[in-house]
Every structure is written in structure tokens, then in C-alpha cells.
Short mmCIF file of C-alpha atoms in Angstrom, two decimals:
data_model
loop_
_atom_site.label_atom_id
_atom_site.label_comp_id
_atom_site.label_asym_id
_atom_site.label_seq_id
_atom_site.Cartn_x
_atom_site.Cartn_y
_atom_site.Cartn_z
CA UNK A 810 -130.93 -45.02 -12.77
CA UNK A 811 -132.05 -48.48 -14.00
CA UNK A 812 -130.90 -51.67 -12.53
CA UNK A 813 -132.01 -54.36 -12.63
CA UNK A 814 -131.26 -55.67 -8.65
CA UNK A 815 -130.73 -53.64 -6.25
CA UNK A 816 -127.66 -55.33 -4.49
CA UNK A 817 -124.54 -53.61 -5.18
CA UNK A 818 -123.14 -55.22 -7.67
CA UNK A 819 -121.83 -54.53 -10.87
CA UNK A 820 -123.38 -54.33 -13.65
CA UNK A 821 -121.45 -57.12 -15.55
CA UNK A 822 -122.70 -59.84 -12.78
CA UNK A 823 -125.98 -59.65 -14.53
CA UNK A 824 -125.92 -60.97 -18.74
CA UNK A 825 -129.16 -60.07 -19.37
CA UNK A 826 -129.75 -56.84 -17.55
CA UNK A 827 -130.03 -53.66 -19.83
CA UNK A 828 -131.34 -55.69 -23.05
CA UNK A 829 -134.93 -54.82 -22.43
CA UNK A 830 -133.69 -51.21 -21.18
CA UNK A 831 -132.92 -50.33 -25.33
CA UNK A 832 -135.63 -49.08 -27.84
CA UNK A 833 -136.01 -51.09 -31.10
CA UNK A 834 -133.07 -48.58 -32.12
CA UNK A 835 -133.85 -45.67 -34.20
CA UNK A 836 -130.83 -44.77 -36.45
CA UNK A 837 -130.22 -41.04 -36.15
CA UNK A 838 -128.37 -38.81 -38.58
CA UNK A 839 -127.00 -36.01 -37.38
CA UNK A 840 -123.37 -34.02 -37.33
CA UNK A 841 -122.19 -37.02 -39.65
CA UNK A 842 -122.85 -40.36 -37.37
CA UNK A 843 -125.59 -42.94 -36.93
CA UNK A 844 -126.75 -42.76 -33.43
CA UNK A 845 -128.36 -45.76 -31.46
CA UNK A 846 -130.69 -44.07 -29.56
CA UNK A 847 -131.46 -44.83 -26.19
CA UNK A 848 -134.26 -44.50 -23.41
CA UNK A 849 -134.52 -41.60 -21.55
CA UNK A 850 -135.36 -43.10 -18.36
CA UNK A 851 -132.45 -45.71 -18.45
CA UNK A 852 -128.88 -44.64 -17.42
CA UNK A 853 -126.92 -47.90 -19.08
CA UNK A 854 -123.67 -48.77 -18.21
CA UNK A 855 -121.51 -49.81 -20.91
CA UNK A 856 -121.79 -53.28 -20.26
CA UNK A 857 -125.14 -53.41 -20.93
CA UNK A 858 -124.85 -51.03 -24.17
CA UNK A 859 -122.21 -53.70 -25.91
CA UNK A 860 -124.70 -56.38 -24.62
CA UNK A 861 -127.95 -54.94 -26.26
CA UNK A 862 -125.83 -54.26 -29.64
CA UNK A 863 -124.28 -57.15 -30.21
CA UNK A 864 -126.96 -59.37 -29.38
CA UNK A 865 -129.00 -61.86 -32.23
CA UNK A 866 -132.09 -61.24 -33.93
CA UNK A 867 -134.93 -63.89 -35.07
CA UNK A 868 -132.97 -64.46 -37.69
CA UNK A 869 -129.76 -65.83 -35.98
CA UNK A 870 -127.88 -62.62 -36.83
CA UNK A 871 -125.83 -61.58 -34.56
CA UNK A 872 -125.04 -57.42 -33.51
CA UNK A 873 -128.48 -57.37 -34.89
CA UNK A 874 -128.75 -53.62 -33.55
CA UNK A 875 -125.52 -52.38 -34.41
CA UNK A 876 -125.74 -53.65 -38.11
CA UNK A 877 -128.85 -52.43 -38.33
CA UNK A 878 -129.75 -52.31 -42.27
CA UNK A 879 -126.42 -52.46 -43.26
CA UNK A 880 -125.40 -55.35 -45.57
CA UNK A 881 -124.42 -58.29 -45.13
CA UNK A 882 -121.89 -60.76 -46.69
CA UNK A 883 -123.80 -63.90 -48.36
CA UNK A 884 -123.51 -67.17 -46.90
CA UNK A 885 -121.60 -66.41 -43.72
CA UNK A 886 -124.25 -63.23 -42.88
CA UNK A 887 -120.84 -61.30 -41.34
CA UNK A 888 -121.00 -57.61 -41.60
CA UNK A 889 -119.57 -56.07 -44.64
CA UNK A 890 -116.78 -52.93 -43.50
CA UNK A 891 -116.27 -54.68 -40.15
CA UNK A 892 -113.04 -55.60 -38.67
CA UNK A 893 -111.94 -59.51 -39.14
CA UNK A 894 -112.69 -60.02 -35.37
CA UNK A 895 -116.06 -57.82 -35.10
CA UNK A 896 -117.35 -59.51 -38.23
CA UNK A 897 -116.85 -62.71 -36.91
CA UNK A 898 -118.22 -62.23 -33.64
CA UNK A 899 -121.43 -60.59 -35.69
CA UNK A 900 -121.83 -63.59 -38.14
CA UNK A 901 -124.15 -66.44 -37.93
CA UNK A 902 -124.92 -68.02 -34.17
CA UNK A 903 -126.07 -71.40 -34.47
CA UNK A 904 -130.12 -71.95 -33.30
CA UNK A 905 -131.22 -74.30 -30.34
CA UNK A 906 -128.12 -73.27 -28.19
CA UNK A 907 -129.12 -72.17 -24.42
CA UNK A 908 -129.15 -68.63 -23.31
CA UNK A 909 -125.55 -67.73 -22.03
CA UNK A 910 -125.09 -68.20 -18.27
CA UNK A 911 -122.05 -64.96 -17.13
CA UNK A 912 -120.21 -63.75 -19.73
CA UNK A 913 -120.77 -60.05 -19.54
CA UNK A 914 -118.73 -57.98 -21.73
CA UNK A 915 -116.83 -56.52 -19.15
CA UNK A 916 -113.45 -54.30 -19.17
CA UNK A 917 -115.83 -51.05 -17.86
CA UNK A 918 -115.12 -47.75 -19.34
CA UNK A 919 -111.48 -47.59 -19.24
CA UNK A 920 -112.24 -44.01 -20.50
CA UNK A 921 -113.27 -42.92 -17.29
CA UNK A 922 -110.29 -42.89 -15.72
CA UNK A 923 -108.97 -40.33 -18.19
CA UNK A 924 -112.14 -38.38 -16.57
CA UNK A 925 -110.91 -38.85 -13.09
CA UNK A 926 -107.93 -37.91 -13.58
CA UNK A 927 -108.79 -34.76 -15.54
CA UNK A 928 -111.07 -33.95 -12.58
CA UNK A 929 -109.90 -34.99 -9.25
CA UNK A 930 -112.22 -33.92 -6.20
CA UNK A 931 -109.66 -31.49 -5.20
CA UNK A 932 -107.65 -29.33 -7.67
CA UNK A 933 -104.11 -28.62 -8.19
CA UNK A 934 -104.24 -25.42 -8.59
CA UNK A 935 -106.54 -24.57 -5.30
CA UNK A 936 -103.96 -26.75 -3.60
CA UNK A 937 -101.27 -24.16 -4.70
CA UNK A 938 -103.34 -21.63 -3.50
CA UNK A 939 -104.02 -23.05 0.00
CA UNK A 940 -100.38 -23.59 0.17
CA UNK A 941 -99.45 -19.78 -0.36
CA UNK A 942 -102.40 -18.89 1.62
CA UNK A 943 -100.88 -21.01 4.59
CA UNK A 944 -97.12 -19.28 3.79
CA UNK A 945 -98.84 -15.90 4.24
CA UNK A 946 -100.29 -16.79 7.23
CA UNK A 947 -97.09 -17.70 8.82
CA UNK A 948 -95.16 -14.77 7.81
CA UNK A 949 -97.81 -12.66 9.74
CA UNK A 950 -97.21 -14.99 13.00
CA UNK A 951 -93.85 -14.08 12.42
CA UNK A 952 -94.86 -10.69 13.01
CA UNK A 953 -96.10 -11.25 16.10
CA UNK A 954 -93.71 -13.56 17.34
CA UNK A 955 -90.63 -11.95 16.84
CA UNK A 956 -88.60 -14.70 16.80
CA UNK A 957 -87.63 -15.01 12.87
CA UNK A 958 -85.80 -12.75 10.79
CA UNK A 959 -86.74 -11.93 7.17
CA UNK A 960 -83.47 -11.65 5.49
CA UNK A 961 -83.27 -12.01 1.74
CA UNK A 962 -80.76 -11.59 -1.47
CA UNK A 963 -83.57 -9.99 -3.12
CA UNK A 964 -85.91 -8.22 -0.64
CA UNK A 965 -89.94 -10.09 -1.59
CA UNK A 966 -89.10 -12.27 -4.14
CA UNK A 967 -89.41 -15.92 -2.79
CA UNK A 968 -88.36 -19.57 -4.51
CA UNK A 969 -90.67 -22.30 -2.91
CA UNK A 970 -90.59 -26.06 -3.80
CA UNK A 971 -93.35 -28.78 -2.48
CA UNK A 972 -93.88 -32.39 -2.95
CA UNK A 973 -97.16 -33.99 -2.61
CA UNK A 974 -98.94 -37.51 -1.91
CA UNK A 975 -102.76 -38.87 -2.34
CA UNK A 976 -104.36 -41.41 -2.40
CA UNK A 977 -107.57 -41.28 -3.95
CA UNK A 978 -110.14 -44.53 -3.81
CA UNK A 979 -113.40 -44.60 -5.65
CA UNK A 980 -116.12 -47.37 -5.04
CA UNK A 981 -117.61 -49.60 -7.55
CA UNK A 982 -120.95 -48.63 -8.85
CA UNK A 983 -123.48 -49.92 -11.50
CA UNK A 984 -122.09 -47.45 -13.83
CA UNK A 985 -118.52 -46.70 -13.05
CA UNK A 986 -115.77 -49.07 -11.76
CA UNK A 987 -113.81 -48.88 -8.76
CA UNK A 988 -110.44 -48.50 -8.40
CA UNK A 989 -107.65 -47.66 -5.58
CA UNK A 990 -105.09 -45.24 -6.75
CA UNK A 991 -101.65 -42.94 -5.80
CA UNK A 992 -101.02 -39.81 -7.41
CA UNK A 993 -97.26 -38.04 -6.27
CA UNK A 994 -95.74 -34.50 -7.84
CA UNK A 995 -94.73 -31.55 -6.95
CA UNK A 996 -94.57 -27.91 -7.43
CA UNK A 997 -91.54 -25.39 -7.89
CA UNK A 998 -92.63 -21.96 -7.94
CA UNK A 999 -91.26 -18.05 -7.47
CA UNK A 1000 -93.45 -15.09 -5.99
CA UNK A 1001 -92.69 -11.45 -5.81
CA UNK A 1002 -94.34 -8.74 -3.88
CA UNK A 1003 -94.85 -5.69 -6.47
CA UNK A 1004 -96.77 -3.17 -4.06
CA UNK A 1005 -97.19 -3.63 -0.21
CA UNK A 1006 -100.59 -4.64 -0.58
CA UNK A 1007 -100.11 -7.81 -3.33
CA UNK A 1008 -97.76 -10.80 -4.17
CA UNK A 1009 -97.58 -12.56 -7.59
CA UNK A 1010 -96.45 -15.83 -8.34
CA UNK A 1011 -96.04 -18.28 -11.12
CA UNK A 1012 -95.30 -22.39 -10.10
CA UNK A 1013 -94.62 -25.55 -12.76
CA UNK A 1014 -96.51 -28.45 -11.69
CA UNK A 1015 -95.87 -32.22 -12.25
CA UNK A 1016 -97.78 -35.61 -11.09
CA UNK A 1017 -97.63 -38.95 -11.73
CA UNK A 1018 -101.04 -40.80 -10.93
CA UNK A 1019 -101.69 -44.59 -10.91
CA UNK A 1020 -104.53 -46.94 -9.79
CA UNK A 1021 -105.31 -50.37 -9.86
CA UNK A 1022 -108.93 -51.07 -11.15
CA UNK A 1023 -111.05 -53.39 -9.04
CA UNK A 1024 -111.95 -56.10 -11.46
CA UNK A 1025 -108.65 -55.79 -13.03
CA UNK A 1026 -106.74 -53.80 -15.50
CA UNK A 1027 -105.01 -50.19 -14.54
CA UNK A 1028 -104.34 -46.92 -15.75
CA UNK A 1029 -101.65 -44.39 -15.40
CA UNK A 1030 -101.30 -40.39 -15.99
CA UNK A 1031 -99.14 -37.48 -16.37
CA UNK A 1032 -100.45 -34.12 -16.17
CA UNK A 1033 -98.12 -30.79 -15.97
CA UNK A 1034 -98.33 -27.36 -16.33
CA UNK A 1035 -97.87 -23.76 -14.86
CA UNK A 1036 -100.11 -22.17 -12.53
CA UNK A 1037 -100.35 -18.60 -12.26
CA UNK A 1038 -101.30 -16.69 -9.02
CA UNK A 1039 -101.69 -13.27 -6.59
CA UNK A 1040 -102.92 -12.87 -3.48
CA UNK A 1041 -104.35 -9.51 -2.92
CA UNK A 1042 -104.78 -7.87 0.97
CA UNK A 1043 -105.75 -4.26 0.64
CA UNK A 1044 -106.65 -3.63 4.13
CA UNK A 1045 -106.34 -5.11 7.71
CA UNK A 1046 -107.28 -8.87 7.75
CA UNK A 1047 -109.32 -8.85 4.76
CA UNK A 1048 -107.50 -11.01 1.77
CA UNK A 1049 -107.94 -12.39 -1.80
CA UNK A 1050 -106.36 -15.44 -3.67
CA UNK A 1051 -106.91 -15.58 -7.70
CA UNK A 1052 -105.29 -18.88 -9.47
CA UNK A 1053 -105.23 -20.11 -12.71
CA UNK A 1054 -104.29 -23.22 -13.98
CA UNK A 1055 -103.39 -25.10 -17.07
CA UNK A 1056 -102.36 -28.84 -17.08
CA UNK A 1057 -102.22 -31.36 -19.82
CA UNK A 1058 -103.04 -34.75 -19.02
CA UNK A 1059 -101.49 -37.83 -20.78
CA UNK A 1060 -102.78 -41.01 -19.41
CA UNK A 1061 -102.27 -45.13 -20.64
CA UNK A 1062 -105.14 -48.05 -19.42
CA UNK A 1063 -104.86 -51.85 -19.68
CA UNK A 1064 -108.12 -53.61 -19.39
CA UNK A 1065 -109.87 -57.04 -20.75
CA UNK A 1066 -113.23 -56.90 -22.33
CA UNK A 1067 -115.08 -59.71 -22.76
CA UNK A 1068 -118.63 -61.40 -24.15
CA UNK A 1069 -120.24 -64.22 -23.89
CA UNK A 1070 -122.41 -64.74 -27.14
CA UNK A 1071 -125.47 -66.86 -27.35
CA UNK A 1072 -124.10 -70.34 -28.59
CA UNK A 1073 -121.18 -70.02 -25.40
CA UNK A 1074 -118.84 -69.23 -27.68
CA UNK A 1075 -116.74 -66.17 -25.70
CA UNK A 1076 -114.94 -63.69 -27.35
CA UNK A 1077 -112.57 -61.19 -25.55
CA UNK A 1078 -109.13 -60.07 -24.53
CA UNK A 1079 -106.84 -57.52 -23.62
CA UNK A 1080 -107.53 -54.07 -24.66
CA UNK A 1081 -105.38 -50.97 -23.78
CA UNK A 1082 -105.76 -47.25 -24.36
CA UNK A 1083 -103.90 -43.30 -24.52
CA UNK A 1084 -106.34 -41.15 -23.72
CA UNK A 1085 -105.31 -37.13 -23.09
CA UNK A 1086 -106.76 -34.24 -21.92
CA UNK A 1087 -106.54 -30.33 -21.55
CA UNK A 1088 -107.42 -29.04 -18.37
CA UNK A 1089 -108.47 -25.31 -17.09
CA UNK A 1090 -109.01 -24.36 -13.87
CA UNK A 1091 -109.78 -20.61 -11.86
CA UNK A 1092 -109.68 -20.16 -8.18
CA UNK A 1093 -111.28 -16.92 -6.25
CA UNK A 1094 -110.64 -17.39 -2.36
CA UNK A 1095 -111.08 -14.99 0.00
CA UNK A 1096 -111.65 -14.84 3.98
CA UNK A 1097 -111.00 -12.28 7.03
CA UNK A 1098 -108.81 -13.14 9.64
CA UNK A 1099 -109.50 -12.14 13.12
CA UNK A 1100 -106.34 -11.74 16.04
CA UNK A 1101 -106.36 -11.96 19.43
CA UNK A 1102 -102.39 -12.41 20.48
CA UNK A 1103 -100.75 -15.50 18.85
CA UNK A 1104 -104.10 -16.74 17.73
CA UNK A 1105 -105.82 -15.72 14.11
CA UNK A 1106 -109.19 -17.23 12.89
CA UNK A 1107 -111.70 -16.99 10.24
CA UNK A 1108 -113.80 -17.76 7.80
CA UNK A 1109 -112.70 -18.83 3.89
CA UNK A 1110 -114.60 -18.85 0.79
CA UNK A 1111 -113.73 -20.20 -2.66
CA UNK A 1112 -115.34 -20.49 -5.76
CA UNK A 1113 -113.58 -22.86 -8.12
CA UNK A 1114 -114.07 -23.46 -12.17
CA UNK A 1115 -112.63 -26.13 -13.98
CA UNK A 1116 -112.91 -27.07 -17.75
CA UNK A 1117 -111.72 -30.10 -19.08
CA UNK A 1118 -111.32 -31.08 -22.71
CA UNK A 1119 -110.77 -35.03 -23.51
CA UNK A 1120 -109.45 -36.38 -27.06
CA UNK A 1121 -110.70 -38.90 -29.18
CA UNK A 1122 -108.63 -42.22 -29.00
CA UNK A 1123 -109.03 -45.76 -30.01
CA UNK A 1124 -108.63 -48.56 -28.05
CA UNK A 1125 -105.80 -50.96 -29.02
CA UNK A 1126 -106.66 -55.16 -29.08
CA UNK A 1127 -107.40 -58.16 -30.97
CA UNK A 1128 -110.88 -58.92 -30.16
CA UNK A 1129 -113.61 -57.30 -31.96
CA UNK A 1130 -114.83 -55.04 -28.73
CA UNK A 1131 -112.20 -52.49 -28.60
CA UNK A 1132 -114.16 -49.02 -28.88
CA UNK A 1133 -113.11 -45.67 -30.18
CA UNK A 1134 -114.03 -42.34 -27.85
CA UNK A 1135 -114.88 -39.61 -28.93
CA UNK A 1136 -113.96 -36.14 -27.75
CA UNK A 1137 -115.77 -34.88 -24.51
CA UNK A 1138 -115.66 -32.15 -22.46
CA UNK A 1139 -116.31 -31.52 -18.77
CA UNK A 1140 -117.23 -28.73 -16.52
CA UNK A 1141 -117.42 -28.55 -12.75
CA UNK A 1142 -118.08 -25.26 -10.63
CA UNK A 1143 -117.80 -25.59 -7.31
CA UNK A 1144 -118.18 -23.59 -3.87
CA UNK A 1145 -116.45 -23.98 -0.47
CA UNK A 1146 -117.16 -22.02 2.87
CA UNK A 1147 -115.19 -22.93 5.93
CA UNK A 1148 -113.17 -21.44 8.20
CA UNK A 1149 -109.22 -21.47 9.36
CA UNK A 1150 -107.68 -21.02 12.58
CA UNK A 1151 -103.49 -21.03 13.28
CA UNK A 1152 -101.56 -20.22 16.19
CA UNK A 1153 -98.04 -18.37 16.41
CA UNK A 1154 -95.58 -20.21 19.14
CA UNK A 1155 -92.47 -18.35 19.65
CA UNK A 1156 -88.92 -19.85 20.04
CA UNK A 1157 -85.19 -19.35 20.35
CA UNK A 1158 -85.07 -20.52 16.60
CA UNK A 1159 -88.21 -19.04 14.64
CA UNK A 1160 -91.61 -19.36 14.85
CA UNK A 1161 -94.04 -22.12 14.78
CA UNK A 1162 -97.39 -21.83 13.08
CA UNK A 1163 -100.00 -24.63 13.50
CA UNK A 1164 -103.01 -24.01 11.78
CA UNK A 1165 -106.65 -26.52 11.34
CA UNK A 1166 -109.03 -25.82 8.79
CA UNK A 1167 -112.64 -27.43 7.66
CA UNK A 1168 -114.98 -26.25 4.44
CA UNK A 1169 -117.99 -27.92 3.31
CA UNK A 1170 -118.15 -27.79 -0.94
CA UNK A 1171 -121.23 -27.67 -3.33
CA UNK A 1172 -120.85 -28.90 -7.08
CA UNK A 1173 -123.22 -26.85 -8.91
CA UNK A 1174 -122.60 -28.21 -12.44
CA UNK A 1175 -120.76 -31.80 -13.60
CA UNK A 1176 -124.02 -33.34 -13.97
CA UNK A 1177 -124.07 -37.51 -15.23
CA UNK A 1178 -122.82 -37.40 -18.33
CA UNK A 1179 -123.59 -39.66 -21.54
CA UNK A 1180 -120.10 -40.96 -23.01
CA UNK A 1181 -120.12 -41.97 -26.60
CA UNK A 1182 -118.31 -44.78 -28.18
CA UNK A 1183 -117.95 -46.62 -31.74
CA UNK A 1184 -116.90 -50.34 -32.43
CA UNK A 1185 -113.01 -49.73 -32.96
CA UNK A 1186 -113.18 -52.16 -35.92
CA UNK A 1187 -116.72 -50.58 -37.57
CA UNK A 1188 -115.49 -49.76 -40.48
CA UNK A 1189 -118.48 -47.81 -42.59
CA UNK A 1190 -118.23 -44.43 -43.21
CA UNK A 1191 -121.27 -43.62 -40.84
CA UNK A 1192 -120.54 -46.21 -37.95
CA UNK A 1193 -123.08 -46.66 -35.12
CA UNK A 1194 -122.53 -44.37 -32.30
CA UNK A 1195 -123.55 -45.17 -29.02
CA UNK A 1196 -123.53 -43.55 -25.12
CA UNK A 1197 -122.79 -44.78 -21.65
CA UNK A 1198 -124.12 -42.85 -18.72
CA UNK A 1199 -121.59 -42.26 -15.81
CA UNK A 1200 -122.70 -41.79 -12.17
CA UNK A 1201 -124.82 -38.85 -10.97
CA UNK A 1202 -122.04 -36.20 -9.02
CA UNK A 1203 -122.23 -35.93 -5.51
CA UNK A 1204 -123.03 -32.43 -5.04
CA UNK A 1205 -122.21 -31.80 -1.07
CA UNK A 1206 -118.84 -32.85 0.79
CA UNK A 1207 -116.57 -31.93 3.22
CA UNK A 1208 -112.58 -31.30 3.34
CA UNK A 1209 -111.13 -30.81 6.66
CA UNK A 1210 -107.05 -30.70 7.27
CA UNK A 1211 -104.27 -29.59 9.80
CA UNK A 1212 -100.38 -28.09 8.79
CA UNK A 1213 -97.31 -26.83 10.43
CA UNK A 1214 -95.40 -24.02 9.64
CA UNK A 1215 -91.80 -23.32 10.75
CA UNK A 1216 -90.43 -20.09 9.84
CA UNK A 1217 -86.54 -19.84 10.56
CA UNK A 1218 -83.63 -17.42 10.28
CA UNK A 1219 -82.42 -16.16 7.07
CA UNK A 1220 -86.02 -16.10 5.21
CA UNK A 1221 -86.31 -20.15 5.41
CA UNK A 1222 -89.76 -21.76 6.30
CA UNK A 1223 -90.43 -25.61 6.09
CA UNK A 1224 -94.37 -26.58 6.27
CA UNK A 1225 -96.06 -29.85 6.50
CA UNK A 1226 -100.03 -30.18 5.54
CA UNK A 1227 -102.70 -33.19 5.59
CA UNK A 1228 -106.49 -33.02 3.87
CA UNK A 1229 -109.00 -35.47 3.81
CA UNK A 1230 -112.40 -35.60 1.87
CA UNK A 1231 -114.92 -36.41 3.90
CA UNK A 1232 -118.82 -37.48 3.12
CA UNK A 1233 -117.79 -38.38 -0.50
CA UNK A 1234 -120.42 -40.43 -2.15
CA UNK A 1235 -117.62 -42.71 -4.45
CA UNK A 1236 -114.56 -41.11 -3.37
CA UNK A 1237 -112.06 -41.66 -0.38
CA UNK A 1238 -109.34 -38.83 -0.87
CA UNK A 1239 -106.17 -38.26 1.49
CA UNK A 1240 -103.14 -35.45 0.53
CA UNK A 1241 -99.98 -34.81 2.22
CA UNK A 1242 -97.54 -32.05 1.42
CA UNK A 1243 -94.23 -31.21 2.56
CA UNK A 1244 -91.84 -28.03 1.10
CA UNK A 1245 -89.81 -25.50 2.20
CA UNK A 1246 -89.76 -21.82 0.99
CA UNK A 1247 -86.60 -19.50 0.88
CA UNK A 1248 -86.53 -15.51 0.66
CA UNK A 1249 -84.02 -15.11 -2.24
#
């Protein structure tokens, strides 16, 4: 990536960084838009994009590169098909006024968000799947305990509810802003045993997420949908969990964007956005569980897809800079090996079944990605397109977490679980769960 210091710092601390990092623009035709092209070697943030666009030529033109050779209105030199705001912004700038001290465009990519919450570090659906993992590995320490009952209304068909908490932090880069966020939701689902050897499940999912940029703004997002599931044990010890996951994603930001042109004259304000998303997801997790008395340990395995597929919005404002996003898609495939020990205690009551667990993951695919924008108020019927490059993935982290299990009389259990992401690269990420399950 190309900075142009290499302090931590944003990149809208520096006004003139990223200007030299553009081509004279070539204007590319192709699939219907005009495309300002971009070096290969420079991953630009989208400060620095709006910064190289808008700035003046020789001529005292300003948005010399995003005009291009389009024409402009006599006298006044203002863009023709631009938005009232845009095409003032892009008119005339005075000569003989000093370069512009601050004043970087600012606001980030508010679009990003709507990426991070369409793709989390750790899935919903795998998190449904550790949690039924973890309520199968109780019911065999109640098996060895003794101590718990398995009455139902409906011999192996269970009703389990869950509510969970995160809080997921990601640091400021360069490229991508930082923000501190909650997410809470839950998950009501029902699973049935059809043969000795499998259980089946379906569970409805809801979350509400909400963060707190670092330079200020927000954003907010819904997501909910059904998760399908079985977990599969066709001989001692050995087991396999198969999930799959839809969710749609409806999210709302509130940002400023702002620029400084070159005669100090700043134009800006608040911009706000409704992105949405569609998000897949497939699980395969399987392990072996070793027993020696009470105690059961072994090693996991998962291999995780997700797909997710963002929509085109438009910014809403009043300033010139809001942009319009087009649709995007991401992928991420991911592998985790670890390992999972519990231990069944005995009581007068039921059983109780603490378990620890660790896995170390690998991101094969969800490579830095080029997001492309137009000028909201660029009005021609081929308006320039141009990208923003998001932060290389992380491809190697850790999860580690601990639960507790209490299986009672009468087919209740009541659990408790906490996981943390460890050796993150931009992300800090914490879950707790509590639910209870009931035979019916």
C-alpha cells in the first residue's frame, strides 16, 4: 500500500497525499461507465480518490479529472449535468490563492460498514452450530453422570432459545476507519432426532448491531434469517455439524464529508446512507471426542463459506460529495483446527458440564478489495466511476472460549458461553451467550 508517512495516521491528516498516486486519468468504456483508472501499485483510500478528482487544472478548473472532456457551461466553467452543489464546487477557483492547509475530504467509506457487518470475523451461523455442538456434548455427560433425567412431551424433539452479546472494535487504518461497536440478538430454534445416529434443526435469527465511528458519524444494522442444521454421529465419538445460513442485512450510516478546495473555500456536510445486503453462509465441522470418566477431549475442524451480496445505494446530503455505490459482492472461505475439552460433574440436581475450547483460523480468500463509487449528483448518462481499495485481510487468528452447561430434570438445560478473537490484525471481538433448551 501507498502512503505517504508512515505514522499511523489517517489518511485525511494529509491534503495532498494520493494526488501524485493518480495517472493523468484514462477514461475507460466498458459495461456502460467511464472509469478513472488508477495505478496498480497504489491502494488509495477514498480520501485521496475525491482529492485527486476534484482537484484544479492549469486552467483554474476545478474536478479537472472527473470532468474530464465533458462540457462546460460558458462564463462560470461549472459542469454541465452536475448537481447544483457539485457544479459549484467544480466551477471556477480564483488564481494566486495558497495551497489549502487540512481540509481533507473526509467522512471515510461509510460503505464499509455495510461490509463489516455483512462479514463479521465470526459467523452466525457457526455460532449456532457451536452452540448445538456444546448441547450435544452435555447430553452425553449426562450419560455418564446419571444425575439428569431426559423426560419429554415429545420424545427428541427439542425448543431452544439463546440471546447473544459482542462487541466488536476495529482500528483505524490508512484505508478503513475505525470504529467501536455492539451487536445483541438472539436465536429461537427446534431440533428433532429422525434416526439414532442424526438430529435436524431449523433456528430464526435476529441482531441489532451499532457502532460509533472514530472520527465521527455511526451506523446501525439489522440482519435476520433462518439457519438450517444436522449434526451427524454415525459411530463412537466421531461427529459431523453441516449449517446453512441465510440473513438479510439492512443497515443506516450518518457521516460528514468534507473538502477543502484550493482558494480555502470548504465545502461539506452531513451525509447519510441505507445500504443492504444478502448474506450466505455453509458450515462443515467435525472432530472426535476421546473419554476417560467424566472427562471428553478432542480435536475440531471447520471449514466455513460465506457469500455476501451488497446493493447499490446513494448517499443522501446537500453538499456536492455524496457518492452512489455500486453493487459488490464478497467472499470469504475460511478454516479452523482446534480442539475442545468438557468435564461432566455430577449432582443431586443434574449435571454440570464445563467445557474450554481454542482454534486457530486461516482466510483463504477475501482478498483487498477495490470499492467503486460515482459523484451522487453526476448527472451524465456515462458518469465517472471510480474505486477505493480497503485493507489487505488478515489471513491467520485465533478464537479461544470457555461455557457451562447445566442439564436438569425434566429435559431442561441452561448454558452460558464466552469467545474472544485473538491476534486480529484490525479487529478486537468478544461474544457472550446465554439460553436454555427444553425437551418438548
Amino acid at each position: 500500500m501507498n502512503h505517504c508517512t508512515t505514522t499511523r495516521k489517517p489518511a485525511a491528516a494529509y491534503p495532498n497525499c494520493g494526488s501524485a498516486a493518480i495517472r493523468q486519468p484514462r477514461l475507460l468504456v466498458a459495461a456502460g461507465l467511464v472509469v478513472a483508472a488508477t495505478s496498480d501499485a497504489a491502494a488509495q483510500s477514498l480520501d485521496q480518490q475525491i482529492r485527486a478528482l476534484l482537484a484544479k487544472d492549469g486552467n483554474q478548473r476545478g474536478c479537472a479529472q472527473l470532468v474530464g472532456d465533458s462540457p462546460r457551461q460558458a462564463g462560470s466553467v461549472q459542469p454541465s449535468n452536475f448537481g447544483p452543489q457539485l457544479a459549484s464546487l467544480c466551477g471556477s477557483i480564483p488564481a494566486g490563492n495558497p495551497p489549502p492547509v487540512g481540509g481533507a475530504p473526509g467522512g471515510g467509506a461509510a460503505n464499509n460498514s455495510a461490509a463489516g457487518a455483512a462479514f463479521s470475523a465470526l459467523g452466525q451461523a457457526d455460532q449456532v452450530v457451536k452452540k448445538r455442538r456444546g448441547h450435544a456434548d452435555s447430553d452425553l455427560g449426562t450419560a455418564k453422570g446419571g444425575g439428569s433425567g431426559d423426560w419429554a412431551l415429545l420424545p427428541g424433539l427439542n425448543l431452544f432459545f439463546n440471546a447473544d452479546y459482542r462487541e466488536l472494535d476495529r482500528r483505524q487504518t490508512e484505508l478503513e476507519r475505525g470504529y467501536a461497536s455492539n451487536e445483541a440478538g438472539f436465536s429461537l430454534g427446534i431440533d428433532a432426532m429422525p434416526v439414532d445416529w442424526a438430529v435436524a434443526g431449523l433456528a430464526v435469527n435476529y441482531s441489532h448491531w451499532h457502532g460509533d465511528q472514530f472520527n465521527g458519524g455511526g451506523f446501525d444494522t439489522d440482519s435476520y434469517g433462518p439457519t438450517l442444521f444436522a449434526s451427524l454421529f454415525p459411530w463412537q465419538g466421531f461427529f459431523a455439524d453441516l449449517s446453512f445460513q441465510y440473513l438479510r442485512k439492512d443497515g443506516s450510516n450518518a457521516n460528514r464529508r468534507d473538502y477543502l478546495r484550493e482558494d480555502n473555500t470548504n465545502f461539506g456536510g452531513a451525509i447519510s446512507g441505507t445500504p443492504g445486503a444478502d448474506q450466505f453462509e455453509g458450515n462443515l465441522s467435525t472432530g472426535y471426542d476421546f473419554t476417560l470418566g467424566g472427562l471428553t477431549l478432542g480435536p475440531r475442524g471447520t471449514l466455513r463459506y460465506r457469500h455476501a451480496a451488497m446493493d447499490a445505494y446513494s448517499e443522501q446530503g446537500s453538499s456536492g460529495l455524496e457518492l452512489r455505490y455500486l453493487a459488490d459482492r464478497l467472499t470469504s472461505v475460511q478454516s479452523s483446527v482446534g480442539a475442545q475439552a468438557s468435564y461432566a460433574i455430577s449432582t443431586s440436581w443434574g449435571v454440570l458440564v464445563p467445557q474450554v475450547n481454542a482454534d486457530w483460523t486461516h482466510e483463504y480468500d477475501n482478498g483487498q478489495r477495490t470499492v467503486y463509487v460515482q459523484f451522487a449528483q453526476d448527472y451524465r448518462a456515462l458518469p465517472t466511476t471510480f474505486g477505493f481499495q480497503t485493507d489487505r485481510p488478515d489471513r491467520d487468528f485465533f478464537h479461544v472460549g470457555g461455557g457451562l452447561v447445566a442439564v436438569m430434570a425434566d429435559g431442561w438445560q441452561a448454558y452460558a458461553n464466552f469467545e474472544a478473537l485473538l491476534g486480529h490484525a484490525y479487529f478486537d471481538n468478544y461474544i457472550g451467550t446465554i439460553g436454555v433448551r427444553l425437551g418438548l
